[in-house]
mmCIF file of C-alpha atoms in Angstrom:
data_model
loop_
_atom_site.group_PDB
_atom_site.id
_atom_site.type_symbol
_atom_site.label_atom_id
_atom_site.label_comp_id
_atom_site.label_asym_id
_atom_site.label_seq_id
_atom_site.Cartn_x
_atom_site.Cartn_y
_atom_site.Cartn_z
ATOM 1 C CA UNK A 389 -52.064 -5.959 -117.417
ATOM 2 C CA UNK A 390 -53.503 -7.962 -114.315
ATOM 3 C CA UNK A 391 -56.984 -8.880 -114.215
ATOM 4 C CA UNK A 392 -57.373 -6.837 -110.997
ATOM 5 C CA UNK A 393 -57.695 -3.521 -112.642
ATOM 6 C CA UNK A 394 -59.350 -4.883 -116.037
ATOM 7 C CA UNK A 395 -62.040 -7.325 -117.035
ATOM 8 C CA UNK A 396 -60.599 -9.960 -119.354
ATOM 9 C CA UNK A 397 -63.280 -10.966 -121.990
ATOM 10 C CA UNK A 398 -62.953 -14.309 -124.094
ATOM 11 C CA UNK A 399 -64.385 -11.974 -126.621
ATOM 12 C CA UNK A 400 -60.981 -10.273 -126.786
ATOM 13 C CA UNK A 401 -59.527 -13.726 -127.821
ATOM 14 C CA UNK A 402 -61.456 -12.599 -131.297
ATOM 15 C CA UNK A 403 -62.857 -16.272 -130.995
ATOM 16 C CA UNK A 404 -66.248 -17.718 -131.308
ATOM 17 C CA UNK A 405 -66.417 -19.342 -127.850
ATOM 18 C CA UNK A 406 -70.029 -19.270 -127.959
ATOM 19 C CA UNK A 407 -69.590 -18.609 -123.501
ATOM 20 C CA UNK A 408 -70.835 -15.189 -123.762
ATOM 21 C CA UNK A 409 -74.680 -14.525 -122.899
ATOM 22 C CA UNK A 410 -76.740 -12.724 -125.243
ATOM 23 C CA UNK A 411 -77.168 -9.069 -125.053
ATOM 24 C CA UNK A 412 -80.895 -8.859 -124.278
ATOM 25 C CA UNK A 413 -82.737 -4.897 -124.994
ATOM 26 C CA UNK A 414 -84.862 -3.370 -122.427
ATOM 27 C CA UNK A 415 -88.320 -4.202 -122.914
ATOM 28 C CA UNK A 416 -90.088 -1.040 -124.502
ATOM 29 C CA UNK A 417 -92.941 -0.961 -122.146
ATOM 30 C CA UNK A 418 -92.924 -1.271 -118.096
ATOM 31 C CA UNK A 419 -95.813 -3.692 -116.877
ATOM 32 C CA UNK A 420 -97.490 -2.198 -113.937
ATOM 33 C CA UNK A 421 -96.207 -3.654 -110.632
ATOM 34 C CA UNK A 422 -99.779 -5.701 -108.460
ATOM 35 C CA UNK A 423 -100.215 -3.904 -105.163
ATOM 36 C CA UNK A 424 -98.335 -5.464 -102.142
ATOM 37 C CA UNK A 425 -100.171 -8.063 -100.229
ATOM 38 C CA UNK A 426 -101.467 -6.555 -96.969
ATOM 39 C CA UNK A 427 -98.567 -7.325 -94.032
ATOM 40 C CA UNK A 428 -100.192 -9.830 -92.180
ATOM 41 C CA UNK A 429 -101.357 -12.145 -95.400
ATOM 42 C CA UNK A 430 -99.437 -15.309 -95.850
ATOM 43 C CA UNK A 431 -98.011 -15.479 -99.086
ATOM 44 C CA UNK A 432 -98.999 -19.099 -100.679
ATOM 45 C CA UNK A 433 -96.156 -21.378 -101.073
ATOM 46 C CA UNK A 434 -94.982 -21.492 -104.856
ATOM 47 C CA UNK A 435 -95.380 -24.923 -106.114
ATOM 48 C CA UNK A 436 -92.041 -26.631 -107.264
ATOM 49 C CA UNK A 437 -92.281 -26.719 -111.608
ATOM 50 C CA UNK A 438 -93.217 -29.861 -112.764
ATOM 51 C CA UNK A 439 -90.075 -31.758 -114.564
ATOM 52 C CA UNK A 440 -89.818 -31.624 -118.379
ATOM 53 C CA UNK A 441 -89.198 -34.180 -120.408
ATOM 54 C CA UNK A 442 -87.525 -33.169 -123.792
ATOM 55 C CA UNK A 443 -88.457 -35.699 -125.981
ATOM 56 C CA UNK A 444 -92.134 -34.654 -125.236
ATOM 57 C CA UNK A 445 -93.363 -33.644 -128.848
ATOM 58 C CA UNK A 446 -94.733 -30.323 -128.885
ATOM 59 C CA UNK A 447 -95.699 -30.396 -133.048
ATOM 60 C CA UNK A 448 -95.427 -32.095 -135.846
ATOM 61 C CA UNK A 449 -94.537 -30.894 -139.130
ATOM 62 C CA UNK A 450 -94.962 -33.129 -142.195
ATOM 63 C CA UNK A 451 -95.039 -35.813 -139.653
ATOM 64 C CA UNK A 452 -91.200 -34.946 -138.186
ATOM 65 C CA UNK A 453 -91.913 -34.373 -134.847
ATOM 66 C CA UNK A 454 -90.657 -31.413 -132.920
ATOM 67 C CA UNK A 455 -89.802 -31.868 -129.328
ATOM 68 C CA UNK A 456 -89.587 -29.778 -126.168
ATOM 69 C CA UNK A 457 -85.585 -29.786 -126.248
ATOM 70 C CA UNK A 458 -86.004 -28.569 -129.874
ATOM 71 C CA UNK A 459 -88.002 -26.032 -128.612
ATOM 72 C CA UNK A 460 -85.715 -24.934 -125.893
ATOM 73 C CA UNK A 461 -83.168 -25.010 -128.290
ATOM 74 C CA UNK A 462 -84.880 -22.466 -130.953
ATOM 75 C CA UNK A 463 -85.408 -20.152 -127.778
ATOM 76 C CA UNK A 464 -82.301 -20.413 -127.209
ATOM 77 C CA UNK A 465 -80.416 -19.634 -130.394
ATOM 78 C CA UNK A 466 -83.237 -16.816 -131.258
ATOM 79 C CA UNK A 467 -83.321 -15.190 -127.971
ATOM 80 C CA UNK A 468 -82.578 -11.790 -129.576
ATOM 81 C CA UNK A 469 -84.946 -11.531 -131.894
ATOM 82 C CA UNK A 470 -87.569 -12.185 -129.005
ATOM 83 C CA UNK A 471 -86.158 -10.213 -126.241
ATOM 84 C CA UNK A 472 -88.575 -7.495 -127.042
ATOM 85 C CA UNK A 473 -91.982 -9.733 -126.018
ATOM 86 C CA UNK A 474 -93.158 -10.325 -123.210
ATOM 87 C CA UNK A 475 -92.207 -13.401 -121.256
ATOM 88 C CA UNK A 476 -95.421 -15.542 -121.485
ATOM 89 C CA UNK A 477 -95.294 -14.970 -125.529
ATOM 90 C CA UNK A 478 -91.893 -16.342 -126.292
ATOM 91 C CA UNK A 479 -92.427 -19.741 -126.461
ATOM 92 C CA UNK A 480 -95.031 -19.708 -128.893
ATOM 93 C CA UNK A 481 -92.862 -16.970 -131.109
ATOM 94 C CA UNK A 482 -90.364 -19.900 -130.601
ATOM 95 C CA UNK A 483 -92.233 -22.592 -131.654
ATOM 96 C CA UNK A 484 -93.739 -20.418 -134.785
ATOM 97 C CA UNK A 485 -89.761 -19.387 -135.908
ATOM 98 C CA UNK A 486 -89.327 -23.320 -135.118
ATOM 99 C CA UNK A 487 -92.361 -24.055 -137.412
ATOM 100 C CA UNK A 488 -91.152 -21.696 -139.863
ATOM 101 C CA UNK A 489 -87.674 -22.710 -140.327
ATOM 102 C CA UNK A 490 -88.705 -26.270 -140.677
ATOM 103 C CA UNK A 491 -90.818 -26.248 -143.472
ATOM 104 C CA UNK A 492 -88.672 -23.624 -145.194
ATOM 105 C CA UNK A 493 -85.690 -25.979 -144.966
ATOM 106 C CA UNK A 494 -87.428 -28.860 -146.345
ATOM 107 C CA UNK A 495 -88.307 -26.673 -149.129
ATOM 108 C CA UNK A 496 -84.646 -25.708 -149.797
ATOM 109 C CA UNK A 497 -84.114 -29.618 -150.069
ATOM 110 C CA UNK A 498 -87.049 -30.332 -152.048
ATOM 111 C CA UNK A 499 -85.513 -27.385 -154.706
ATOM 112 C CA UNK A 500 -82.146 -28.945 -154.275
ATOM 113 C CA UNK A 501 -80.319 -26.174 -152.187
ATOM 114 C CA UNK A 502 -78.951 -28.192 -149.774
ATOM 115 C CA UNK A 503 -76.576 -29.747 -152.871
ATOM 116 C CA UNK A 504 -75.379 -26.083 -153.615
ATOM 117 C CA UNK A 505 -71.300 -26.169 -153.076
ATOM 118 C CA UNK A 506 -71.677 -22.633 -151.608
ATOM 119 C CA UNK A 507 -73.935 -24.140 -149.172
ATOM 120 C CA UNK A 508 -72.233 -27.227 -148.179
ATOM 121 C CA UNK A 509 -68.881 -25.664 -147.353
ATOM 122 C CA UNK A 510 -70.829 -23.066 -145.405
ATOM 123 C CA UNK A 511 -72.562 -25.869 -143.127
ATOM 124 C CA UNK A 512 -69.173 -27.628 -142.820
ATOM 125 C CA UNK A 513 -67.972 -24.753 -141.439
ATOM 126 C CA UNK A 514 -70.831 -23.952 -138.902
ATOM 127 C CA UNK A 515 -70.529 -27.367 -137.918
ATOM 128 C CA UNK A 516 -67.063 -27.008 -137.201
ATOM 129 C CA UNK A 517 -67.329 -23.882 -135.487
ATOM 130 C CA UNK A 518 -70.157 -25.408 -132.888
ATOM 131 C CA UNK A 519 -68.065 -28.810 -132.708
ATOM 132 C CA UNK A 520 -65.380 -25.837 -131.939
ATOM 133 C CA UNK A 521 -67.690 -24.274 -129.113
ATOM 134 C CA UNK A 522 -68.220 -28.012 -127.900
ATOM 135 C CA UNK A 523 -64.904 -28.329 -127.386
ATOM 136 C CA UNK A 524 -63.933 -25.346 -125.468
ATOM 137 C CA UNK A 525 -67.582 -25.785 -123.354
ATOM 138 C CA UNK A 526 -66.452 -29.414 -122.390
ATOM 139 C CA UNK A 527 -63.249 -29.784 -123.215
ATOM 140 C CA UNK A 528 -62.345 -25.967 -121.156
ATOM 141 C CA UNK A 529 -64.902 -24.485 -119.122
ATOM 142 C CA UNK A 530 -66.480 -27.405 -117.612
ATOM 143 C CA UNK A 531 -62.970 -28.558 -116.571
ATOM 144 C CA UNK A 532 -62.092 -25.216 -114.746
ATOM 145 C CA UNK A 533 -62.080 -25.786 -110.716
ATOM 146 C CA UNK A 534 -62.733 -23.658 -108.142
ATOM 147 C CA UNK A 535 -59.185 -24.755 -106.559
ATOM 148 C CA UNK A 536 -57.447 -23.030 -109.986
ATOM 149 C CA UNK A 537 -59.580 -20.314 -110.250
ATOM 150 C CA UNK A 538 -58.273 -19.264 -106.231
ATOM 151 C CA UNK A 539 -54.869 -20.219 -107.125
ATOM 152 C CA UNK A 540 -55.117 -17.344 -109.907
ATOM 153 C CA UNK A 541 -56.516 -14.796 -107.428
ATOM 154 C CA UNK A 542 -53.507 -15.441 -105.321
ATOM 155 C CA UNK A 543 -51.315 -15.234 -107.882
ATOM 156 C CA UNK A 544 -52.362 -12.022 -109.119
ATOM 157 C CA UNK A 545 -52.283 -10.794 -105.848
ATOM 158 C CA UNK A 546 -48.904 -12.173 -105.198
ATOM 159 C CA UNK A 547 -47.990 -10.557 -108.414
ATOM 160 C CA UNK A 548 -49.710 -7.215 -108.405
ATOM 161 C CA UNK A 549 -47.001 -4.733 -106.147
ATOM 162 C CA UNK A 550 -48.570 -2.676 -103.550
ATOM 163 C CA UNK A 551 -49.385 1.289 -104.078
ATOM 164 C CA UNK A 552 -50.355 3.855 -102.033
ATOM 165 C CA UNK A 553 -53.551 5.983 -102.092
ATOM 166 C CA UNK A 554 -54.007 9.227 -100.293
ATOM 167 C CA UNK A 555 -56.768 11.154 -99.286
ATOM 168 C CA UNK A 556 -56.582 14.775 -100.165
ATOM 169 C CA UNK A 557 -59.001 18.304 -100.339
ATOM 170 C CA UNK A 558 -58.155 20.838 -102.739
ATOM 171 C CA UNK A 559 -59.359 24.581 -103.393
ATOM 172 C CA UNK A 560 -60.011 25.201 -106.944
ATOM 173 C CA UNK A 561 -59.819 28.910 -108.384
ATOM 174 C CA UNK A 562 -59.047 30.247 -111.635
ATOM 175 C CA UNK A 563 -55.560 32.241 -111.004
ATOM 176 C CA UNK A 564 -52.246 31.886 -109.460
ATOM 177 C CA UNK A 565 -52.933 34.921 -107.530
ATOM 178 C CA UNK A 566 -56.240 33.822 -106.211
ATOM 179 C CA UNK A 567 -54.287 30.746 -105.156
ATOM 180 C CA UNK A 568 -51.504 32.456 -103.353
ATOM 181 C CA UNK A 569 -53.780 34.729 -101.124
ATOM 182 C CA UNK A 570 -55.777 31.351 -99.876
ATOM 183 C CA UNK A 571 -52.645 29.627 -98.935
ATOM 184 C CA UNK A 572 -51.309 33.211 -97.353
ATOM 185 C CA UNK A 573 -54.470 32.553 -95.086
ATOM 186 C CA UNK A 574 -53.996 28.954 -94.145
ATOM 187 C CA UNK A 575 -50.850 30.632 -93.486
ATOM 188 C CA UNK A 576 -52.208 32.218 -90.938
ATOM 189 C CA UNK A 577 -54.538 29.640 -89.419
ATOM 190 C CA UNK A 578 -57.530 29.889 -91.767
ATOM 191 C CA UNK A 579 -59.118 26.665 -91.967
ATOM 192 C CA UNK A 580 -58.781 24.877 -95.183
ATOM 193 C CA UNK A 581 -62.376 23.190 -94.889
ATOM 194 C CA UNK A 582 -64.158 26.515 -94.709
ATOM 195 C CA UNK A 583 -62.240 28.189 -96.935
ATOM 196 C CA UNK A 584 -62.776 25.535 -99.754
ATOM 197 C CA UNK A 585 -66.436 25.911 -99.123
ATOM 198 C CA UNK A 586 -65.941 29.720 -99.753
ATOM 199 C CA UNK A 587 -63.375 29.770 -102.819
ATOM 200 C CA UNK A 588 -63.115 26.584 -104.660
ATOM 201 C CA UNK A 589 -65.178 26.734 -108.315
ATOM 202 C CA UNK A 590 -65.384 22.837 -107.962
ATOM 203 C CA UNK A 591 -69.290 22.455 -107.585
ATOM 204 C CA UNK A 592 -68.737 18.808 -105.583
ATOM 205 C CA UNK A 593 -66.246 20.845 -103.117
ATOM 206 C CA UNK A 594 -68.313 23.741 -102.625
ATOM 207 C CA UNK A 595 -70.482 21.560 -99.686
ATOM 208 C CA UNK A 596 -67.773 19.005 -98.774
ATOM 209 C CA UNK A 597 -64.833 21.475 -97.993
ATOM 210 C CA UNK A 598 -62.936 20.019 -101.085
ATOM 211 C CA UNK A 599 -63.041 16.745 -100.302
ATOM 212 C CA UNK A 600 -61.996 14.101 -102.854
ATOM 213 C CA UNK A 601 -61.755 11.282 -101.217
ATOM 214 C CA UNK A 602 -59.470 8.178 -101.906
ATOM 215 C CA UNK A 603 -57.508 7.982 -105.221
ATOM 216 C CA UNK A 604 -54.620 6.247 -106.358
ATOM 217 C CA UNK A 605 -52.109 6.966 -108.910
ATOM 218 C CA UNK A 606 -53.178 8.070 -112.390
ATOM 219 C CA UNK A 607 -56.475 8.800 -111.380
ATOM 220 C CA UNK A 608 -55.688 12.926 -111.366
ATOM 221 C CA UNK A 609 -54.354 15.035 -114.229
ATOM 222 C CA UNK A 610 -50.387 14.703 -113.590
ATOM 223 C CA UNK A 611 -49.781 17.725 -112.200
ATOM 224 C CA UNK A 612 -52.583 17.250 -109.564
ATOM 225 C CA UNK A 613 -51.252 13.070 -108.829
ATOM 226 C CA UNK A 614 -47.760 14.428 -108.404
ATOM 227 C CA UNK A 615 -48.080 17.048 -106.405
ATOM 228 C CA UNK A 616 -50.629 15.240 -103.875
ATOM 229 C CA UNK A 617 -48.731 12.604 -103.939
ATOM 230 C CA UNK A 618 -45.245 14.205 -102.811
ATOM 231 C CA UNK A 619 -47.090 15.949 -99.703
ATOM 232 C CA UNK A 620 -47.091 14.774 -96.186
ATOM 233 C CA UNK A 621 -50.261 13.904 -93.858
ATOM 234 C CA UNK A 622 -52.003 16.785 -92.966
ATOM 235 C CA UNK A 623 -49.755 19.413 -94.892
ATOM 236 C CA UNK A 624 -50.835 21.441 -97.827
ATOM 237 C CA UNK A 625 -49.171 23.013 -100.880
ATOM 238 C CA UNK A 626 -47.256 25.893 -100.279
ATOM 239 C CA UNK A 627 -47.147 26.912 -103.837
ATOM 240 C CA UNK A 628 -50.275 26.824 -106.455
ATOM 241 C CA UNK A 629 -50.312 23.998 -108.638
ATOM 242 C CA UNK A 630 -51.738 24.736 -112.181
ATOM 243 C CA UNK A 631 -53.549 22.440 -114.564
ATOM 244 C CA UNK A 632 -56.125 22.225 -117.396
ATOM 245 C CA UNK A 633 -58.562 23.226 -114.591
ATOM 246 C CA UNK A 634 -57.191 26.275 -112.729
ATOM 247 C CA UNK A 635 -54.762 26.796 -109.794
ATOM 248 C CA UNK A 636 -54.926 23.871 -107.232
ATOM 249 C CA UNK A 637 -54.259 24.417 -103.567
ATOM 250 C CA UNK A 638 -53.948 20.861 -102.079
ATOM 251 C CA UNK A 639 -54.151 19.650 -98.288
ATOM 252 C CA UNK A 640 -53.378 16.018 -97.593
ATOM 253 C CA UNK A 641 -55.958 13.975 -95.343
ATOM 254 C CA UNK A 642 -54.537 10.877 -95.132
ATOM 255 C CA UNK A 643 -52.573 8.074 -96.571
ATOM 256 C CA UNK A 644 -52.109 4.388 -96.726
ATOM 257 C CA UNK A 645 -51.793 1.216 -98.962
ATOM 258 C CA UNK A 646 -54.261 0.502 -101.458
ATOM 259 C CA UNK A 647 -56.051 -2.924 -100.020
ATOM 260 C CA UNK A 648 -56.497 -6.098 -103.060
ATOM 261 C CA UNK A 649 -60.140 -6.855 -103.881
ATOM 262 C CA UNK A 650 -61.589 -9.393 -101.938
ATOM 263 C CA UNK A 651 -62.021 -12.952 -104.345
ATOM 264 C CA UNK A 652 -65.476 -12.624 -104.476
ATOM 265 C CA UNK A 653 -65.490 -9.557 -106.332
ATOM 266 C CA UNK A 654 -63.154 -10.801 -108.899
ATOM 267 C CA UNK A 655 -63.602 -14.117 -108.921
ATOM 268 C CA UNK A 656 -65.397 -14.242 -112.378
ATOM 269 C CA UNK A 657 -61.990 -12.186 -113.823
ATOM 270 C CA UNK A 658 -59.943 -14.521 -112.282
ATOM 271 C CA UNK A 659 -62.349 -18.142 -114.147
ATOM 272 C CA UNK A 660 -62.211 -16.205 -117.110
ATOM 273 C CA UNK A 661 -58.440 -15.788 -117.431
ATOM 274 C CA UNK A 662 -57.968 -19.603 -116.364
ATOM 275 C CA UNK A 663 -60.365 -20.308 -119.107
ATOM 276 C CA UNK A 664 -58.409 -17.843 -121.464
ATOM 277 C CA UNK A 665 -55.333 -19.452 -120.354
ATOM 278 C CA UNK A 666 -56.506 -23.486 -120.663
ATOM 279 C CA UNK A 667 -58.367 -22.536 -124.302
ATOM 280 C CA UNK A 668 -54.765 -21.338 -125.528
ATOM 281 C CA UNK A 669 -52.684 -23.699 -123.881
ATOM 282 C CA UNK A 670 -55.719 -26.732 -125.414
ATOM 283 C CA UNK A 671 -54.868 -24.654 -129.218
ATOM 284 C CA UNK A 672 -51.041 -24.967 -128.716
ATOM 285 C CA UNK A 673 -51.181 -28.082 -128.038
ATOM 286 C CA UNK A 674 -53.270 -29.308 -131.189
ATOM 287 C CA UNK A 675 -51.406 -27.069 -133.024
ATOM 288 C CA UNK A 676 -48.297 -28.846 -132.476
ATOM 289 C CA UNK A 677 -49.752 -32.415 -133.733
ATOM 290 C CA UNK A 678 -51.556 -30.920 -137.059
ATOM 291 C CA UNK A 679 -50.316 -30.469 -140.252
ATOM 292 C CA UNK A 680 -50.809 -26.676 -141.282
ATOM 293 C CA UNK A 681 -49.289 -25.395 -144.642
ATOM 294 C CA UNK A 682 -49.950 -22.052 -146.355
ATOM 295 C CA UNK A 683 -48.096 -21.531 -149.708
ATOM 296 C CA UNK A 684 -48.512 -18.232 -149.424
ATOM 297 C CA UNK A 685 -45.278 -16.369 -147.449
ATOM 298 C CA UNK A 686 -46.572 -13.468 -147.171
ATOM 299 C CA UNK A 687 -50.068 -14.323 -145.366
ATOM 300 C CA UNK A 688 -48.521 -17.428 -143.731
ATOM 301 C CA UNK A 689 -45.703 -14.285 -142.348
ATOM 302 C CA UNK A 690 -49.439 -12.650 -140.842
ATOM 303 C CA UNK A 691 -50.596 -15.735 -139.430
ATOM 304 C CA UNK A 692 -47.064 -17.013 -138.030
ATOM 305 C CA UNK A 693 -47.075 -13.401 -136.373
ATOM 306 C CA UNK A 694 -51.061 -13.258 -135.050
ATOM 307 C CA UNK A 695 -49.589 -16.831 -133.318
ATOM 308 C CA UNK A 696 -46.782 -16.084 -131.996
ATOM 309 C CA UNK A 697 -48.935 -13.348 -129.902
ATOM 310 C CA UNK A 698 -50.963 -15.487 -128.332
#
């Protein structure tokens, strides 16, 4: 399916790419907005923020110090848990989790922990999986250009055939006889406008003479798209059309072809399937040189299979 008319997601990949932002919740409670600044008051200029440097050493714990880029780092990684708070107290519910996990962690040393096998597999394979997210950030992403990502517009574009989308009204009503005597009186020069406004049960027609606006194909039920579709500009069905709805009679505005979207608007669809592309294309590739055996037919069958789809 072309990215024009989905959003690809490197979630789908079923991957830990570590690219996606956190989901952050609504904060429970609204602050009140200040009252506006009279007009004619000059707004001071907002001084430029001072430059951090991360090695500054915000605390120390046990004597280990515990810098600003660890700090920005716990915010980071724990931005859920704080997205509830207000701004202005998240860096010291950072620091405190930072605080916390430090001197529980020496603790699990001091009692031995860290030598638990369970353990030790488990942080050789989060260390894997963020070398893994290092790898696609540097070794993917940051390598993505703004030349490919255009050159992927165009060739979706290029790719994607043209369609046609009309502009239609329609008269809604609940039978096939109710139907037939409003076409019998555009028939007879009735105007379809005002007699939508008069007849159709739609509630958005009932003030817009039926209007619908633009839609493309697969956007109505079937028996609406088809029959909309097959009319001519400006005519309207002479026979009721019936569907899950009611009885359908249907006037044709306009039509014309269905225009791309511009880059801009898609842009970010179009980096992400490069970077979908590159990521799989980076896997094949190491694939190929490694080793991989799995004694197992049956699973290595699943596997082979999950592959072989990417």
């Amino acid at each position: 399916m072309s990215l024009l008319f989905r959003r690809a997601s490197l979630a789908s990949l079923g991957l830990a790419f570590g690219l996606s932002a956190l989901s952050l919740s609504p904060l429970m409670a609204q602050e009140t907005a200040p009252a506006p600044a009279p007009a004619d008051a000059a707004a001071p200029a907002a001084a430029p923020a001072a430059p951090v440097d991360p090695n500054k050493v915000i605390a120390t714990i046990n004597g280990q110090p515990l810098t600003e880029a660890d700090l920005v780092l716990a915010e980071g990684e724990l931005s859920q848990q704080f997205a509830q708070l207000p701004p202005e107290q998240r860096r010291a519910a950072a620091l405190s989790a930072a605080i916390e996990i430090r001197v529980m962690a020496a603790q699990a040393v001091t009692s031995g922990l860290d030598k638990d096998p369970d353990f030790q597999r488990r942080m050789a394979f989060l260390q894997q999986r963020a070398l893994h997210g290092e790898m696609v950030e540097k070794g993917v992403v940051d390598k993505v250009t703004d030349a490919e990502v255009r050159a992927r517009y165009d060739q979706e574009i290029a790719n994607t055939p043209p369609t046609n989308e009309v502009h239609a009204r329609h008269i809604l009503v609940k039978t096939k006889e109710e139907a037939e005597a409003i076409i019998k009186q555009l028939g007879g020069g009735a105007d379809f406008q005002k007699l939508a406004n008069e007849h159709t049960s739609d509630p958005s027609g009932k003030t817009s003479g039926g209007d619908l606006g633009w839609f493309g194909p697969g956007q109505m039920v079937p028996e609406f798209d088809k029959a909309a579709f097959a009319l001519e500009v400006g005519k309207y069905t002479e026979q009721p059309v019936q569907s899950q709805f009611g009885w359908h009679v249907i006037k044709l505005e306009d039509k014309r072809t269905k225009q791309p979207p511009a880059f801009d608007d898609v842009k970010d669809q179009a980096k992400q399937a490069v970077i979908r592309d590159k990521y799989f294309a980076l896997v094949k590739s190491l694939r190929a040189g490694a080793k991989v055996e799995i004694p197992d037919a049956n699973l290595k069958k699943a596997v082979d299979t999950l592959e072989s789809a990417k």
